[in-house]
Amino acid sequence: YARHLARRLSESIIVRELSEAEMTWTKTQLHESEFSLWSSMSLADRVHSHGVARRLTAKHPEVERHEIAAAFLHDVGKTQSSLNLGERVLATIIGPRTERFKRYHDHELIGVQLCREMNIDPRVCDLISGNGPAEAVARLRSADDV
């Protein structure tokens, strides 16, 4: 877990725009409503989720499209906390002590709600919440936890 957090921090500090090829691949993997929701995420979260989707498809080329969409959208609920990088670090260290920090910690539940409001495939919502098929949830978590 600590390694995952350290990697996310370094990704967030050294964030770069996705290349045209990366954006093209992203657009081919997501439906319009999914892409719209993904686009609402911070640059650092979009870059991170792109990496998760790439790792997922590289390690498991047989995954279905909805699993890839879940990889792209697994952190979309973080948009509702409106925390900057320093605040995210603090929220991770001290926990959900304020309303915004609580929203950050509840990002999976919030992300599921956002996806449902956008009529995203229920299988994507299930994977984001961790309630999908165990193997698919494990693949997604493995791709996220590097």
Coordinates of C-alpha atoms in Angstrom, one line a residue:
Y1 CA 0.0 0.0 0.0
A2 CA 2.8 2.4 0.9
R3 CA 4.5 1.7 -2.5
H4 CA 1.2 2.5 -4.3
L5 CA 0.9 5.8 -2.4
A6 CA 4.5 6.7 -3.1
R7 CA 4.0 6.0 -6.8
R8 CA 0.8 8.0 -7.0
L9 CA 2.5 10.9 -5.3
S10 CA 5.4 10.8 -7.7
E11 CA 3.0 10.5 -10.7
S12 CA 1.1 13.5 -9.4
I13 CA 4.2 15.7 -9.0
I14 CA 5.7 14.8 -12.4
V15 CA 2.4 14.7 -14.3
R16 CA 2.4 15.2 -18.1
E17 CA -0.3 15.5 -20.7
L18 CA -1.3 12.2 -22.4
S19 CA 0.1 11.9 -25.9
E20 CA -2.2 12.0 -28.9
A21 CA -1.8 8.3 -29.3
E22 CA -2.7 7.7 -25.6
M23 CA -5.8 9.9 -26.0
T24 CA -6.8 8.1 -29.2
W25 CA -6.5 4.7 -27.4
T26 CA -8.6 6.1 -24.5
K27 CA -11.3 7.3 -26.8
T28 CA -11.5 3.9 -28.5
Q29 CA -12.0 2.2 -25.2
L30 CA -14.7 4.4 -23.7
H31 CA -18.3 5.1 -24.7
E32 CA -19.1 8.8 -25.0
S33 CA -20.6 9.2 -21.5
E34 CA -17.7 7.3 -20.0
F35 CA -15.2 9.5 -21.8
S36 CA -17.1 12.6 -20.7
L37 CA -16.9 11.5 -17.0
W38 CA -13.2 10.5 -17.4
S39 CA -12.5 13.9 -18.9
S40 CA -13.9 15.6 -15.7
M41 CA -11.0 14.1 -13.7
S42 CA -7.8 15.9 -12.8
L43 CA -4.9 15.5 -15.2
A44 CA -3.0 13.5 -12.6
D45 CA -6.0 11.1 -12.1
R46 CA -6.5 10.8 -15.9
V47 CA -2.9 9.9 -16.4
H48 CA -3.0 7.5 -13.5
S49 CA -6.2 5.8 -14.7
H50 CA -4.7 5.5 -18.3
G51 CA -1.8 3.7 -16.8
V52 CA -4.1 1.4 -14.8
A53 CA -6.0 0.6 -18.0
R54 CA -2.8 -0.1 -19.9
R55 CA -1.4 -2.4 -17.2
L56 CA -4.8 -4.2 -17.1
T57 CA -4.9 -4.9 -20.8
A58 CA -1.2 -5.7 -21.0
K59 CA -1.4 -8.3 -18.3
H60 CA -4.9 -9.6 -19.3
P61 CA -5.5 -9.0 -23.0
E62 CA -8.7 -11.0 -22.7
V63 CA -10.5 -8.5 -20.5
E64 CA -13.8 -7.2 -21.6
R65 CA -14.5 -3.6 -22.5
H66 CA -16.4 -2.8 -19.3
E67 CA -13.4 -3.9 -17.3
I68 CA -11.2 -1.4 -19.2
A69 CA -13.8 1.3 -18.6
A70 CA -13.7 0.5 -14.9
A71 CA -10.0 1.0 -14.9
F72 CA -10.4 4.4 -16.5
L73 CA -13.1 5.4 -14.1
H74 CA -12.1 3.8 -10.8
D75 CA -11.0 7.1 -9.2
V76 CA -13.7 9.4 -10.8
G77 CA -15.3 10.0 -7.4
K78 CA -12.2 11.9 -6.3
T79 CA -13.5 14.8 -8.4
Q80 CA -16.1 15.5 -5.7
S81 CA -13.6 16.1 -3.0
S82 CA -11.9 19.0 -4.8
L83 CA -8.6 18.4 -3.0
N84 CA -5.3 19.5 -4.3
L85 CA -2.2 17.3 -4.1
G86 CA -1.1 18.4 -0.6
E87 CA -4.6 18.0 0.7
R88 CA -4.8 14.5 -0.7
V89 CA -1.6 13.6 1.1
L90 CA -3.0 15.1 4.3
A91 CA -6.3 13.3 3.9
T92 CA -4.5 10.0 3.4
I93 CA -2.4 10.5 6.5
I94 CA -5.1 11.8 8.9
G95 CA -8.2 10.1 7.5
P96 CA -11.7 11.4 6.9
R97 CA -11.8 14.2 9.5
T98 CA -13.4 16.9 7.4
E99 CA -16.3 16.7 4.9
R100 CA -13.9 17.1 1.9
F101 CA -11.5 14.5 3.3
K102 CA -14.5 12.1 3.9
R103 CA -15.5 12.6 0.2
Y104 CA -12.0 11.7 -0.8
H105 CA -12.0 8.5 1.3
D106 CA -15.5 7.7 -0.1
H107 CA -14.4 8.2 -3.7
E108 CA -15.4 4.7 -4.8
L109 CA -19.0 5.0 -3.6
I110 CA -19.2 8.5 -5.0
G111 CA -17.7 7.3 -8.3
V112 CA -20.4 4.6 -8.5
Q113 CA -23.1 7.2 -7.9
L114 CA -21.6 9.4 -10.7
C115 CA -21.5 6.5 -13.1
R116 CA -25.1 5.5 -12.3
E117 CA -26.2 9.1 -12.9
M118 CA -24.6 9.0 -16.3
N119 CA -26.2 5.6 -17.1
I120 CA -22.8 3.9 -17.3
D121 CA -22.9 0.1 -17.8
P122 CA -23.8 -1.4 -14.4
R123 CA -20.9 -3.8 -14.7
V124 CA -18.5 -0.9 -14.7
C125 CA -20.2 0.5 -11.5
D126 CA -20.0 -3.0 -9.9
L127 CA -16.2 -3.2 -10.6
I128 CA -15.6 0.3 -9.2
S129 CA -17.5 -0.5 -6.0
G130 CA -15.6 -3.8 -5.7
N131 CA -18.8 -5.8 -6.0
G132 CA -18.3 -7.2 -9.4
P133 CA -17.0 -10.7 -10.2
A134 CA -14.1 -11.5 -7.9
E135 CA -11.6 -12.3 -10.6
A136 CA -12.4 -9.0 -12.5
V137 CA -12.2 -7.0 -9.2
A138 CA -8.8 -8.6 -8.4
R139 CA -7.5 -7.8 -11.9
L140 CA -8.5 -4.2 -11.6
R141 CA -7.0 -3.9 -8.1
S142 CA -3.8 -5.5 -9.2
A143 CA -3.5 -3.1 -12.2
D144 CA -4.0 -0.2 -9.8
D145 CA -1.7 -1.4 -7.0
V146 CA 1.8 -1.2 -8.5

